[in-house]
Amino acid sequence: MKNYRAIADTYRDDLQSYYDQDESRQLFLLAFSHITGMKSAQFGLMQQSTPNSAMTEQFLSILAELATGRPIQHILGKADFYGESFYVNAHTLIPRPETEELVDLIIRNHPDSGLRVLDVGTGSGCIAISLAKHLSGSTVSAIDISADAVAVARRNADHLEVDVQFVIADILEWDLILQADQQFDIIVSNPPYITPKEQAEMHPNVLRHEPHTALFVEEHNPLLFYNAIADLAKVHLAVGGVLYFEINQYLGPETVDLLQKKGFTSVELLQDINGADRMIRASIKN
Ligand SMILES: C[S@@+](CC[C@H](N)C(=O)[O-])C[C@H]1O[C@@H](n2cnc3c(N)ncnc32)[C@H](O)[C@@H]1O
């Protein structure tokens, strides 16, 4: 029987064609925590121990699936986001660390309670649910075109014990969805923003396993969703309200320009932890 160290080495060797050493180490550690219930930091102490045969089988079955290119989050059925575990499946984008940065920015900027929040393109519900959990007394609504994604988001909201109103609708027809007088203090969106040309840069796993409706926009109209959501925000953002976007890192200035042309007077382009243009905070000062 192999000890944990040897199993970690097998992960590294067998996953070479899909992942570099750091990535396969992270994947092993996620499997380690999932199977043993221990924190990944405990691996160091456990390296020389040997898991029982049922656990060893679980390690190997996860490895076999990883070797087909299936993302670990789909294999385990969950992804960590902002301190919580979210159910995910093939219908939802796997929540990304950049999006955690956006959520953190919003939470830090809004200590006030009782805010009305709208999340557009909610996917697994990770943004809406994290905001509902951390913005005290908030009322959160979330929209997605995918009924399958909304089913997952609803399951996450139940499991994490927050109240979010989910709506299945096409945001490009936003004027048919919202009541004319509905107002929000925060509108947030991480909409699809990857152009077909950028596919070449993407990990094959993402392309094969994550929903394309969550990822891609047409080459000739990469800001389609930003344009529609900015129009929505102009009508439905309350006085003093703020619009937050996660953006395509290559389209920062263009997205800022679009918002300024629409009449947003304060538009800030913010960088993620890797220094890439990744977030926008915009409002209309009277
Ligand atoms: C990039 S994903 C973001 C998911 C989640 N908010 C997150 O940050 O992980 C974009 C989401 O927008 C949804 N979407 C795509 N087109 C849409 C449309 N026309 N109207 C509403 N939602 C749409 C997709 O189904 C997907 O869940």
Coordinates of C-alpha atoms and ligand atoms in Angstrom, one line a residue:
M1 CA 0.0 0.0 0.0
K2 CA 1.2 3.5 -0.8
N3 CA 1.6 6.2 1.8
Y4 CA 0.2 9.7 1.2
R5 CA 3.5 11.0 -0.1
A6 CA 3.7 8.2 -2.7
I7 CA 0.0 8.9 -3.7
A8 CA 0.9 12.6 -4.1
D9 CA 3.8 11.6 -6.4
T10 CA 1.4 9.4 -8.4
Y11 CA -0.9 12.4 -8.9
R12 CA 2.1 14.5 -10.1
D13 CA 3.3 11.8 -12.6
D14 CA -0.1 10.7 -14.0
L15 CA -1.4 14.2 -14.5
Q16 CA 1.7 15.6 -16.3
S17 CA -0.1 16.0 -19.6
Y18 CA -2.8 18.2 -18.1
Y19 CA -1.3 20.0 -15.1
D20 CA 2.1 21.4 -14.0
Q21 CA 3.6 20.2 -10.7
D22 CA 2.0 23.0 -8.6
E23 CA -1.4 22.4 -10.1
S24 CA -1.3 18.6 -9.5
R25 CA -0.1 19.2 -5.9
Q26 CA -3.1 21.5 -5.3
L27 CA -5.4 18.8 -6.9
F28 CA -3.9 16.2 -4.6
L29 CA -4.4 18.4 -1.6
L30 CA -8.1 19.0 -2.5
A31 CA -8.6 15.2 -2.8
F32 CA -6.7 14.7 0.5
S33 CA -9.0 17.1 2.4
H34 CA -12.1 15.7 0.8
I35 CA -11.2 12.1 1.5
T36 CA -9.6 12.4 5.0
G37 CA -11.6 15.4 6.3
M38 CA -8.3 16.9 7.3
K39 CA -7.0 20.3 6.3
S40 CA -4.6 20.3 3.4
A41 CA -1.9 21.8 5.8
Q42 CA -2.0 18.5 7.7
F43 CA -0.6 16.6 4.7
G44 CA 3.0 17.6 5.8
L45 CA 2.5 15.7 9.1
M46 CA 0.7 12.7 7.4
Q47 CA 3.1 12.1 4.5
Q48 CA 4.5 8.9 5.8
S49 CA 1.2 7.5 7.0
T50 CA -0.8 5.1 4.8
P51 CA -4.5 5.5 4.1
N52 CA -6.8 2.5 4.4
S53 CA -7.7 0.6 1.2
A54 CA -11.1 2.3 0.8
M55 CA -9.4 5.7 1.0
T56 CA -6.7 4.6 -1.4
E57 CA -9.4 3.5 -3.8
Q58 CA -11.0 7.0 -3.6
F59 CA -7.7 8.7 -4.3
L60 CA -7.2 6.5 -7.4
S61 CA -10.8 6.9 -8.6
I62 CA -10.4 10.7 -8.4
L63 CA -7.1 10.5 -10.1
A64 CA -8.6 8.5 -12.9
E65 CA -11.2 11.2 -13.5
L66 CA -8.7 14.0 -13.3
A67 CA -6.6 12.2 -15.9
T68 CA -9.6 12.6 -18.3
G69 CA -9.4 16.4 -17.8
R70 CA -12.5 16.6 -15.6
P71 CA -12.1 19.5 -13.1
I72 CA -11.7 18.5 -9.5
Q73 CA -14.7 20.7 -8.5
H74 CA -16.9 18.7 -10.8
I75 CA -15.5 15.4 -9.5
L76 CA -16.1 16.5 -5.8
G77 CA -19.3 18.4 -6.7
K78 CA -18.2 21.4 -4.8
A79 CA -15.9 24.5 -4.9
D80 CA -14.7 26.7 -2.1
F81 CA -15.7 30.4 -2.4
Y82 CA -15.3 33.1 0.1
G83 CA -15.0 30.7 3.0
E84 CA -17.9 28.5 2.1
S85 CA -18.4 25.3 0.1
F86 CA -20.7 25.7 -3.0
Y87 CA -22.2 22.9 -5.0
V88 CA -21.2 23.1 -8.6
N89 CA -21.9 21.0 -11.7
A90 CA -21.4 21.1 -15.4
H91 CA -24.1 23.8 -15.7
T92 CA -22.4 26.3 -13.4
L93 CA -19.1 28.2 -13.8
I94 CA -16.6 27.1 -11.2
P95 CA -16.3 30.1 -9.0
R96 CA -12.9 31.8 -9.4
P97 CA -10.6 33.6 -7.0
E98 CA -10.9 36.8 -9.0
T99 CA -14.6 36.8 -8.2
E100 CA -13.8 36.4 -4.5
E101 CA -11.8 39.6 -4.8
L102 CA -14.9 41.4 -6.3
V103 CA -17.1 40.1 -3.4
D104 CA -14.5 41.2 -0.9
L105 CA -14.3 44.6 -2.4
I106 CA -18.1 45.0 -2.2
I107 CA -18.3 43.8 1.4
R108 CA -15.5 46.1 2.5
N109 CA -17.1 49.1 0.7
H110 CA -20.6 48.6 2.2
P111 CA -20.7 48.3 6.0
D112 CA -24.3 49.7 6.0
S113 CA -27.2 47.4 6.5
G114 CA -30.4 46.8 4.7
L115 CA -29.0 47.2 1.2
R116 CA -30.9 46.0 -1.9
V117 CA -28.6 43.9 -4.2
L118 CA -29.0 42.5 -7.7
D119 CA -26.5 39.9 -9.1
V120 CA -26.7 39.4 -12.8
G121 CA -25.6 36.0 -14.2
T122 CA -25.5 34.3 -10.9
G123 CA -24.3 30.8 -11.9
S124 CA -23.7 28.8 -8.7
G125 CA -25.0 31.8 -6.8
C126 CA -21.6 32.4 -5.3
I127 CA -21.7 36.2 -5.5
A128 CA -25.4 36.7 -4.5
I129 CA -25.1 34.2 -1.6
S130 CA -21.8 35.5 -0.2
L131 CA -23.3 39.1 -0.3
A132 CA -26.5 37.9 1.4
K133 CA -24.4 36.3 4.1
H134 CA -22.1 39.2 4.7
L135 CA -24.1 42.3 4.1
S136 CA -26.4 42.4 7.1
G137 CA -30.1 42.8 6.5
S138 CA -29.6 42.9 2.8
T139 CA -32.3 41.9 0.3
V140 CA -30.6 40.0 -2.6
S141 CA -32.1 39.1 -6.0
A142 CA -30.2 37.2 -8.7
I143 CA -30.8 36.5 -12.4
D144 CA -29.5 33.8 -14.7
I145 CA -30.7 32.6 -18.1
S146 CA -29.9 29.0 -17.2
A147 CA -32.6 27.1 -15.3
D148 CA -30.0 24.4 -14.5
A149 CA -27.6 26.9 -13.0
V150 CA -30.4 28.5 -10.9
A151 CA -31.3 25.0 -9.6
V152 CA -27.7 24.8 -8.3
A153 CA -27.8 28.3 -6.9
R154 CA -31.1 27.6 -5.1
R155 CA -29.5 24.5 -3.5
N156 CA -26.6 26.5 -2.4
A157 CA -28.8 29.2 -0.9
D158 CA -30.7 26.5 1.1
H159 CA -27.6 24.8 2.2
L160 CA -25.9 28.0 3.3
E161 CA -29.1 29.3 4.9
V162 CA -29.6 32.6 3.1
D163 CA -32.6 34.0 1.4
V164 CA -32.0 35.0 -2.2
Q165 CA -34.7 35.6 -4.8
F166 CA -33.7 33.8 -8.0
V167 CA -35.1 34.6 -11.4
I168 CA -34.6 32.6 -14.6
A169 CA -34.5 35.2 -17.4
D170 CA -32.4 36.7 -20.2
I171 CA -30.7 39.8 -19.0
L172 CA -30.6 41.2 -22.5
E173 CA -34.4 41.6 -22.0
W174 CA -34.0 43.3 -18.7
D175 CA -36.8 45.8 -19.2
L176 CA -39.2 42.8 -19.3
I177 CA -37.9 41.3 -16.0
L178 CA -37.7 44.1 -13.5
Q179 CA -40.6 46.2 -12.2
A180 CA -40.3 49.8 -13.4
D181 CA -39.8 51.2 -9.9
Q182 CA -37.4 48.5 -8.6
Q183 CA -34.3 50.1 -7.2
F184 CA -31.0 48.5 -6.0
D185 CA -28.2 49.9 -3.9
I186 CA -25.7 47.5 -5.5
I187 CA -25.8 45.9 -8.9
V188 CA -23.1 43.4 -9.5
S189 CA -22.2 41.1 -12.4
N190 CA -19.6 38.7 -13.6
P191 CA -21.1 38.2 -17.1
P192 CA -19.7 36.1 -19.9
Y193 CA -16.7 38.0 -21.3
I194 CA -14.2 35.7 -23.1
T195 CA -13.9 36.2 -26.9
P196 CA -13.4 33.2 -29.2
K197 CA -9.8 34.4 -29.9
E198 CA -8.9 34.1 -26.3
Q199 CA -9.9 30.4 -26.2
A200 CA -6.4 29.5 -27.3
E201 CA -5.0 30.8 -24.0
M202 CA -7.5 28.7 -22.0
H203 CA -6.8 25.5 -20.2
P204 CA -8.4 22.6 -22.3
N205 CA -10.3 21.6 -19.1
V206 CA -12.2 24.9 -19.0
L207 CA -13.2 24.6 -22.6
R208 CA -14.3 21.0 -22.4
H209 CA -16.1 21.0 -19.1
E210 CA -17.4 24.5 -18.2
P211 CA -20.6 25.9 -19.7
H212 CA -20.0 28.0 -22.8
T213 CA -23.0 30.2 -22.1
A214 CA -21.2 31.2 -18.9
L215 CA -17.9 32.0 -20.6
F216 CA -18.2 33.3 -24.2
V217 CA -19.3 36.3 -26.1
E218 CA -19.0 37.0 -29.8
E219 CA -15.8 38.4 -31.1
H220 CA -17.5 41.4 -32.7
N221 CA -19.4 42.3 -29.5
P222 CA -17.4 41.5 -26.4
L223 CA -19.1 44.1 -24.2
L224 CA -22.6 43.0 -25.1
F225 CA -23.5 42.2 -21.4
Y226 CA -21.8 45.2 -20.0
N227 CA -23.8 47.4 -22.3
A228 CA -27.1 45.9 -21.3
I229 CA -26.3 45.8 -17.6
A230 CA -25.1 49.4 -17.7
D231 CA -28.5 50.4 -19.3
L232 CA -30.3 48.4 -16.6
A233 CA -28.2 50.1 -13.9
K234 CA -29.0 53.6 -15.2
V235 CA -32.7 52.9 -14.6
H236 CA -32.6 50.7 -11.5
L237 CA -29.6 51.9 -9.5
A238 CA -30.9 53.9 -6.4
V239 CA -29.5 57.3 -5.7
G240 CA -26.0 56.7 -4.2
G241 CA -26.0 53.1 -5.6
V242 CA -22.9 51.4 -7.0
L243 CA -22.4 49.1 -10.1
Y244 CA -19.7 46.5 -9.8
F245 CA -18.3 44.4 -12.7
E246 CA -15.8 41.7 -13.1
I247 CA -14.3 42.4 -16.5
N248 CA -12.1 40.9 -19.2
Q249 CA -8.6 41.9 -18.3
Y250 CA -7.8 42.9 -21.9
L251 CA -10.9 45.3 -22.2
G252 CA -10.4 47.5 -19.1
P253 CA -10.2 50.9 -20.9
E254 CA -13.0 49.9 -23.4
T255 CA -15.3 48.9 -20.5
V256 CA -14.5 52.2 -18.6
D257 CA -15.2 54.1 -21.8
L258 CA -18.5 52.4 -22.3
L259 CA -19.7 53.3 -18.8
Q260 CA -18.5 56.9 -19.1
K261 CA -20.3 57.3 -22.4
K262 CA -23.5 56.0 -20.7
G263 CA -23.2 58.8 -18.1
F264 CA -21.5 57.1 -15.1
T265 CA -19.5 59.9 -13.6
S266 CA -17.3 57.9 -11.2
V267 CA -15.8 54.9 -13.0
E268 CA -12.8 53.2 -11.3
L269 CA -10.8 50.4 -12.9
L270 CA -9.4 48.1 -10.3
Q271 CA -6.7 45.4 -10.5
D272 CA -6.8 41.8 -9.1
I273 CA -4.1 40.3 -7.0
N274 CA -2.1 39.5 -10.1
G275 CA -2.2 43.1 -11.3
A276 CA -4.6 42.5 -14.1
D277 CA -7.5 44.9 -14.8
R278 CA -10.3 42.9 -13.4
M279 CA -13.0 45.0 -11.6
I280 CA -14.9 48.1 -12.2
R281 CA -16.8 50.2 -9.6
A282 CA -19.1 52.8 -11.1
S283 CA -21.7 55.2 -9.9
I284 CA -23.5 58.4 -10.9
K285 CA -22.8 61.3 -8.6
N286 CA -25.4 64.0 -8.7
Ligands
LIG1 C1 -19.1 34.1 -16.0 S1 -20.5 33.3 -15.4 C2 -20.6 33.9 -13.7 C3 -21.2 33.0 -12.8 C4 -21.1 33.4 -11.3 N1 -21.7 34.7 -11.1 C5 -19.6 33.5 -10.9 O1 -19.1 34.6 -10.8 O2 -19.0 32.4 -10.7 C6 -21.8 34.1 -16.3 C7 -23.2 33.7 -16.0 O3 -24.1 34.4 -16.8 C8 -25.2 33.6 -17.3 N2 -25.7 34.2 -18.5 C9 -25.2 34.0 -19.8 N3 -26.0 34.7 -20.6 C10 -27.0 35.2 -19.9 C11 -28.2 36.0 -20.2 N4 -28.4 36.4 -21.5 N5 -29.0 36.4 -19.2 C12 -28.7 36.1 -18.0 N6 -27.7 35.3 -17.6 C13 -26.8 34.9 -18.5 C14 -24.5 32.2 -17.4 O4 -25.5 31.2 -17.4 C15 -23.5 32.2 -16.3 O5 -24.1 31.6 -15.1

